[in-house]
Amino acid sequence: DIVLTQSPASLAVSLGQRATISCRASQSVSTSSYSYMHWYQQKPGQPPKLLIKYASNLESGVPARFSGSGSGTDFTLNIHPVEEEDTATYYCQHSWEIPPWTFGGGTKLEIK
Amino acid sequence: QVQLKESGPGLVAPSQSLSITCTVSGFSLTSYGVSWVRQPPGKGLEWLGVIWGDGSTNYHSALISRLSISKDNSKSQVFLKLNSLQTDDTATYYCAKGAYYGNYIDYWGQGTTLTVSS
C-alpha cells in the first residue's frame, strides 16, 4: 500500500500570509501526463470537500488562493493569502492504479 | 444535484456486525464508483473500500476479512457490512462518489456516527 506522509501535522499562519502543506508518497503516483494526488479540506463537523484534483487542478468553486503543485512523490498545497475561513484540516489522498487509495494523516491549519 | 446519505444503527455491541446504507441521487450507480471512508473521533480519514459501476469491489487490506460492500442499482443504494466489530471501529462512516476519471472523491455524504460499546 502507498503511504502518504503529510507535514506539518499542524501549523498556525497569520491572516494574509502563506500556508504550505507537504504530502510525500512512498512511491510515485504520477505518469507523464497526470499525477493522481488530490487535496481535501475538512471543517469540524463536516465531511471533507475536494479542493484540488490531479495535484494542481482547482475544483470548480474553490477560491484561487488555493493552489497545488508537485509530481512523482512530492506534492504541496499552498494557501495564499490565508483567510479566517481557511481554518480546517487538510488531507491529501492518492488514487494511483489499484486501491487502496490512502489518505495522508492530515494537517490542522489555524489562522492567527 | 448529486447527494449521498448514510443511515446506520448508531450503537453496536462488540463482536456484532454493522450494516450501513448509503442512498444516492443525482447519478447512476452503474456509471460511478462509490467509496466508503471512516474517521475515528478526533483522528484522520481512512479509506475502506470501493464498489465500481460493474459491481466489482476493492477493499482496504487490513479489513478485507471483515468488510463487504454491495449495492442495489435499482434502489440507488450501496451497503457496507463490517463484521466482528471492535471498539476501535467507532467512527463516522462516510460514503462518497468517485469521479468518472481519476477516481478522486467529488461528493461526500454527511456521514453516520457509529459507536461500538457494550
mmCIF file of C-alpha atoms in Angstrom:
data_model
loop_
_atom_site.group_PDB
_atom_site.id
_atom_site.type_symbol
_atom_site.label_atom_id
_atom_site.label_comp_id
_atom_site.label_asym_id
_atom_site.label_seq_id
_atom_site.Cartn_x
_atom_site.Cartn_y
_atom_site.Cartn_z
ATOM 1 C CA ASP A 1 0.000 0.000 0.000
ATOM 2 C CA ILE A 2 1.164 3.547 -0.734
ATOM 3 C CA VAL A 3 1.830 5.545 2.419
ATOM 4 C CA LEU A 4 1.232 9.297 2.356
ATOM 5 C CA THR A 5 3.139 11.386 4.880
ATOM 6 C CA GLN A 6 1.865 14.895 5.473
ATOM 7 C CA SER A 7 3.800 17.654 7.168
ATOM 8 C CA PRO A 8 3.476 19.532 9.333
ATOM 9 C CA ALA A 9 0.789 17.940 11.465
ATOM 10 C CA SER A 10 -0.355 21.402 12.464
ATOM 11 C CA LEU A 11 0.534 24.980 11.665
ATOM 12 C CA ALA A 12 -0.538 28.460 12.611
ATOM 13 C CA VAL A 13 -0.371 31.171 9.970
ATOM 14 C CA SER A 14 -1.098 34.859 10.305
ATOM 15 C CA LEU A 15 -4.036 36.270 8.415
ATOM 16 C CA GLY A 16 -2.988 37.200 4.881
ATOM 17 C CA GLN A 17 0.185 35.136 4.925
ATOM 18 C CA ARG A 18 1.012 31.860 3.161
ATOM 19 C CA ALA A 19 0.312 28.344 4.374
ATOM 20 C CA THR A 20 2.290 25.496 2.845
ATOM 21 C CA ILE A 21 1.430 21.838 3.418
ATOM 22 C CA SER A 22 3.507 18.957 2.145
ATOM 23 C CA CYS A 23 2.490 15.420 1.181
ATOM 24 C CA ARG A 24 5.067 12.773 0.354
ATOM 25 C CA ALA A 25 4.140 9.417 -1.163
ATOM 26 C CA SER A 26 6.068 6.196 -0.575
ATOM 27 C CA GLN A 27 6.120 5.608 -4.336
ATOM 28 C CA SER A 28 5.411 7.667 -7.430
ATOM 29 C CA VAL A 29 1.761 8.430 -8.162
ATOM 30 C CA SER A 30 2.463 10.227 -11.441
ATOM 31 C CA THR A 31 2.538 9.338 -15.085
ATOM 32 C CA SER A 32 3.980 11.548 -17.789
ATOM 33 C CA SER A 33 0.519 13.114 -18.114
ATOM 34 C CA TYR A 34 -1.151 13.065 -14.697
ATOM 35 C CA SER A 35 -0.434 12.997 -11.004
ATOM 36 C CA TYR A 36 -3.024 11.050 -9.069
ATOM 37 C CA MET A 37 -2.851 13.157 -5.925
ATOM 38 C CA HIS A 38 -5.782 15.148 -4.594
ATOM 39 C CA TRP A 39 -6.394 17.553 -1.712
ATOM 40 C CA TYR A 40 -9.405 17.918 0.581
ATOM 41 C CA GLN A 41 -10.441 20.413 3.232
ATOM 42 C CA GLN A 42 -12.426 19.343 6.277
ATOM 43 C CA LYS A 43 -14.013 21.711 8.751
ATOM 44 C CA PRO A 44 -15.251 20.475 12.141
ATOM 45 C CA GLY A 45 -18.496 18.547 11.963
ATOM 46 C CA GLN A 46 -18.475 18.484 8.171
ATOM 47 C CA PRO A 47 -17.458 15.935 5.545
ATOM 48 C CA PRO A 48 -14.309 16.635 3.550
ATOM 49 C CA LYS A 49 -14.530 18.847 0.489
ATOM 50 C CA LEU A 50 -12.481 18.431 -2.683
ATOM 51 C CA LEU A 51 -10.130 21.356 -3.266
ATOM 52 C CA ILE A 52 -7.617 20.198 -5.856
ATOM 53 C CA LYS A 53 -7.533 17.193 -8.185
ATOM 54 C CA TYR A 54 -4.606 15.792 -10.137
ATOM 55 C CA ALA A 55 -2.125 17.675 -7.948
ATOM 56 C CA SER A 56 -2.762 21.127 -9.393
ATOM 57 C CA ASN A 57 -6.267 21.412 -10.833
ATOM 58 C CA LEU A 58 -8.560 23.606 -8.780
ATOM 59 C CA GLU A 59 -12.026 22.179 -8.271
ATOM 60 C CA SER A 60 -14.864 24.363 -9.524
ATOM 61 C CA GLY A 61 -15.919 26.961 -6.975
ATOM 62 C CA VAL A 62 -12.735 26.749 -4.909
ATOM 63 C CA PRO A 63 -11.065 30.140 -4.378
ATOM 64 C CA ALA A 64 -7.947 30.847 -6.405
ATOM 65 C CA ARG A 65 -5.902 31.412 -3.232
ATOM 66 C CA PHE A 66 -5.644 27.616 -3.078
ATOM 67 C CA SER A 67 -3.035 26.042 -5.336
ATOM 68 C CA GLY A 68 -1.324 22.695 -5.641
ATOM 69 C CA SER A 69 1.908 21.545 -7.181
ATOM 70 C CA GLY A 70 4.222 18.581 -7.396
ATOM 71 C CA SER A 71 4.746 15.297 -9.161
ATOM 72 C CA GLY A 72 6.157 11.861 -8.535
ATOM 73 C CA THR A 73 6.319 11.515 -4.779
ATOM 74 C CA ASP A 74 6.341 15.116 -3.526
ATOM 75 C CA PHE A 75 3.310 17.381 -3.503
ATOM 76 C CA THR A 76 2.420 20.717 -1.960
ATOM 77 C CA LEU A 77 -0.754 22.597 -1.125
ATOM 78 C CA ASN A 78 -0.409 26.362 -0.823
ATOM 79 C CA ILE A 79 -2.955 28.806 0.519
ATOM 80 C CA HIS A 80 -2.188 32.494 -0.024
ATOM 81 C CA PRO A 81 -3.386 34.795 1.306
ATOM 82 C CA VAL A 82 -4.976 32.794 4.115
ATOM 83 C CA GLU A 83 -8.361 33.890 5.393
ATOM 84 C CA GLU A 84 -10.087 33.070 8.668
ATOM 85 C CA GLU A 85 -12.473 30.690 6.903
ATOM 86 C CA ASP A 86 -9.498 28.532 5.880
ATOM 87 C CA THR A 87 -9.257 27.198 9.433
ATOM 88 C CA ALA A 88 -9.630 23.468 8.817
ATOM 89 C CA THR A 89 -7.792 20.183 8.494
ATOM 90 C CA TYR A 90 -6.325 19.392 5.095
ATOM 91 C CA TYR A 91 -5.776 15.906 3.687
ATOM 92 C CA CYS A 92 -4.021 14.560 0.637
ATOM 93 C CA GLN A 93 -5.196 11.324 -0.985
ATOM 94 C CA HIS A 94 -3.845 9.345 -3.909
ATOM 95 C CA SER A 95 -5.846 7.375 -6.449
ATOM 96 C CA TRP A 96 -2.961 5.573 -8.108
ATOM 97 C CA GLU A 97 -3.882 2.483 -10.068
ATOM 98 C CA ILE A 98 -5.486 -0.215 -7.923
ATOM 99 C CA PRO A 99 -6.822 0.644 -4.448
ATOM 100 C CA PRO A 100 -6.351 1.094 -1.530
ATOM 101 C CA TRP A 101 -6.370 4.857 -2.033
ATOM 102 C CA THR A 102 -4.885 6.023 1.204
ATOM 103 C CA PHE A 103 -5.099 9.436 2.836
ATOM 104 C CA GLY A 104 -2.344 11.408 4.467
ATOM 105 C CA GLY A 105 -2.536 11.915 8.199
ATOM 106 C CA GLY A 106 -3.907 15.439 7.897
ATOM 107 C CA THR A 107 -2.642 18.953 8.632
ATOM 108 C CA LYS A 108 -4.576 21.177 11.011
ATOM 109 C CA LEU A 109 -4.400 24.836 9.993
ATOM 110 C CA GLU A 110 -5.014 27.648 12.469
ATOM 111 C CA ILE A 111 -5.245 31.270 11.410
ATOM 112 C CA LYS A 112 -3.612 33.717 13.819
ATOM 113 C CA GLN B 1 -27.909 17.504 -7.913
ATOM 114 C CA VAL B 2 -25.668 14.782 -6.520
ATOM 115 C CA GLN B 3 -26.500 13.673 -2.992
ATOM 116 C CA LEU B 4 -25.437 10.797 -0.775
ATOM 117 C CA LYS B 5 -26.967 9.982 2.589
ATOM 118 C CA GLU B 6 -25.813 7.361 5.047
ATOM 119 C CA SER B 7 -28.070 5.605 7.534
ATOM 120 C CA GLY B 8 -26.813 3.323 10.259
ATOM 121 C CA PRO B 9 -27.619 1.910 13.706
ATOM 122 C CA GLY B 10 -25.646 4.412 15.802
ATOM 123 C CA LEU B 11 -24.668 1.943 18.518
ATOM 124 C CA VAL B 12 -23.496 -1.666 18.138
ATOM 125 C CA ALA B 13 -22.119 -4.076 20.701
ATOM 126 C CA PRO B 14 -18.607 -5.508 20.359
ATOM 127 C CA SER B 15 -18.331 -8.666 18.259
ATOM 128 C CA GLN B 16 -21.569 -7.830 16.456
ATOM 129 C CA SER B 17 -21.948 -6.764 12.817
ATOM 130 C CA LEU B 18 -22.546 -3.337 11.320
ATOM 131 C CA SER B 19 -24.691 -2.542 8.324
ATOM 132 C CA ILE B 20 -24.849 0.931 6.841
ATOM 133 C CA THR B 21 -26.886 2.005 3.830
ATOM 134 C CA CYS B 22 -25.880 4.818 1.500
ATOM 135 C CA THR B 23 -28.748 6.167 -0.591
ATOM 136 C CA VAL B 24 -27.672 8.238 -3.565
ATOM 137 C CA SER B 25 -29.381 10.561 -6.007
ATOM 138 C CA GLY B 26 -28.314 12.625 -8.975
ATOM 139 C CA PHE B 27 -26.139 9.933 -10.536
ATOM 140 C CA SER B 28 -26.281 6.295 -11.543
ATOM 141 C CA LEU B 29 -24.521 3.597 -9.570
ATOM 142 C CA THR B 30 -23.914 1.734 -12.816
ATOM 143 C CA SER B 31 -21.656 4.535 -14.052
ATOM 144 C CA TYR B 32 -19.732 5.670 -10.966
ATOM 145 C CA GLY B 33 -17.834 4.065 -8.137
ATOM 146 C CA VAL B 34 -18.764 4.685 -4.521
ATOM 147 C CA SER B 35 -16.185 4.547 -1.766
ATOM 148 C CA TRP B 36 -16.534 4.187 1.982
ATOM 149 C CA VAL B 37 -14.293 6.240 4.253
ATOM 150 C CA ARG B 38 -14.300 6.366 8.032
ATOM 151 C CA GLN B 39 -12.961 8.769 10.620
ATOM 152 C CA PRO B 40 -12.466 7.837 14.281
ATOM 153 C CA PRO B 41 -13.231 10.638 16.733
ATOM 154 C CA GLY B 42 -10.517 13.290 16.566
ATOM 155 C CA LYS B 43 -8.476 11.335 14.030
ATOM 156 C CA GLY B 44 -7.822 11.260 10.301
ATOM 157 C CA LEU B 45 -9.566 9.731 7.314
ATOM 158 C CA GLU B 46 -9.288 6.036 6.498
ATOM 159 C CA TRP B 47 -10.301 4.711 3.082
ATOM 160 C CA LEU B 48 -12.189 1.423 3.490
ATOM 161 C CA GLY B 49 -13.214 0.220 0.067
ATOM 162 C CA VAL B 50 -14.925 0.930 -3.226
ATOM 163 C CA ILE B 51 -17.642 -0.645 -5.316
ATOM 164 C CA TRP B 52 -17.387 0.023 -9.006
ATOM 165 C CA GLY B 53 -20.157 0.558 -11.528
ATOM 166 C CA ASP B 54 -19.904 -3.054 -12.664
ATOM 167 C CA GLY B 55 -20.276 -4.278 -9.071
ATOM 168 C CA SER B 56 -16.671 -5.312 -8.515
ATOM 169 C CA THR B 57 -15.022 -4.256 -5.291
ATOM 170 C CA ASN B 58 -11.671 -3.396 -3.731
ATOM 171 C CA TYR B 59 -11.043 -3.318 -0.001
ATOM 172 C CA HIS B 60 -8.500 -1.981 2.457
ATOM 173 C CA SER B 61 -6.083 -4.833 3.026
ATOM 174 C CA ALA B 62 -6.405 -4.628 6.819
ATOM 175 C CA LEU B 63 -10.188 -5.034 6.690
ATOM 176 C CA ILE B 64 -10.579 -7.465 3.824
ATOM 177 C CA SER B 65 -11.583 -10.345 6.105
ATOM 178 C CA ARG B 66 -14.330 -8.329 7.863
ATOM 179 C CA LEU B 67 -15.626 -5.923 5.247
ATOM 180 C CA SER B 68 -18.175 -6.358 2.487
ATOM 181 C CA ILE B 69 -19.589 -3.740 0.119
ATOM 182 C CA SER B 70 -22.566 -4.381 -2.135
ATOM 183 C CA LYS B 71 -25.268 -2.382 -3.882
ATOM 184 C CA ASP B 72 -28.730 -2.356 -5.373
ATOM 185 C CA ASN B 73 -28.640 -0.270 -8.539
ATOM 186 C CA SER B 74 -32.419 -0.189 -8.877
ATOM 187 C CA LYS B 75 -32.782 1.353 -5.422
ATOM 188 C CA SER B 76 -29.710 3.590 -5.766
ATOM 189 C CA GLN B 77 -28.320 2.130 -2.573
ATOM 190 C CA VAL B 78 -24.861 0.993 -1.533
ATOM 191 C CA PHE B 79 -24.344 -1.196 1.514
ATOM 192 C CA LEU B 80 -21.405 -1.560 3.875
ATOM 193 C CA LYS B 81 -21.188 -4.526 6.199
ATOM 194 C CA LEU B 82 -18.439 -4.838 8.780
ATOM 195 C CA ASN B 83 -18.235 -7.973 10.927
ATOM 196 C CA SER B 84 -16.724 -8.717 14.331
ATOM 197 C CA LEU B 85 -16.818 -5.121 15.499
ATOM 198 C CA GLN B 86 -14.227 -3.843 17.939
ATOM 199 C CA THR B 87 -14.163 -0.633 19.938
ATOM 200 C CA ASP B 88 -11.663 0.887 17.519
ATOM 201 C CA ASP B 89 -14.275 0.620 14.757
ATOM 202 C CA THR B 90 -16.003 3.526 16.484
ATOM 203 C CA ALA B 91 -16.021 6.271 13.855
ATOM 204 C CA THR B 92 -18.026 8.411 11.495
ATOM 205 C CA TYR B 93 -18.618 6.447 8.309
ATOM 206 C CA TYR B 94 -18.896 8.310 5.023
ATOM 207 C CA CYS B 95 -19.970 7.128 1.598
ATOM 208 C CA ALA B 96 -18.553 9.132 -1.265
ATOM 209 C CA LYS B 97 -18.893 9.296 -5.037
ATOM 210 C CA GLY B 98 -15.854 8.813 -7.203
ATOM 211 C CA ALA B 99 -15.161 10.889 -10.269
ATOM 212 C CA TYR B 100 -15.570 9.213 -13.627
ATOM 213 C CA TYR B 101 -11.883 9.668 -14.431
ATOM 214 C CA GLY B 102 -9.132 9.742 -11.863
ATOM 215 C CA ASN B 103 -11.092 8.189 -9.001
ATOM 216 C CA TYR B 104 -10.840 11.188 -6.731
ATOM 217 C CA ILE B 105 -13.863 11.783 -4.497
ATOM 218 C CA ASP B 106 -16.013 14.626 -5.763
ATOM 219 C CA TYR B 107 -19.056 14.272 -3.488
ATOM 220 C CA TRP B 108 -19.417 13.106 0.100
ATOM 221 C CA GLY B 109 -22.331 12.148 2.293
ATOM 222 C CA GLN B 110 -22.738 13.845 5.669
ATOM 223 C CA GLY B 111 -21.636 10.692 7.460
ATOM 224 C CA THR B 112 -23.199 8.449 10.082
ATOM 225 C CA THR B 113 -21.684 8.001 13.506
ATOM 226 C CA LEU B 114 -21.104 4.529 14.892
ATOM 227 C CA THR B 115 -20.224 3.745 18.475
ATOM 228 C CA VAL B 116 -19.082 0.243 19.355
ATOM 229 C CA SER B 117 -19.814 -0.293 23.012
ATOM 230 C CA SER B 118 -21.474 -2.755 25.341
#
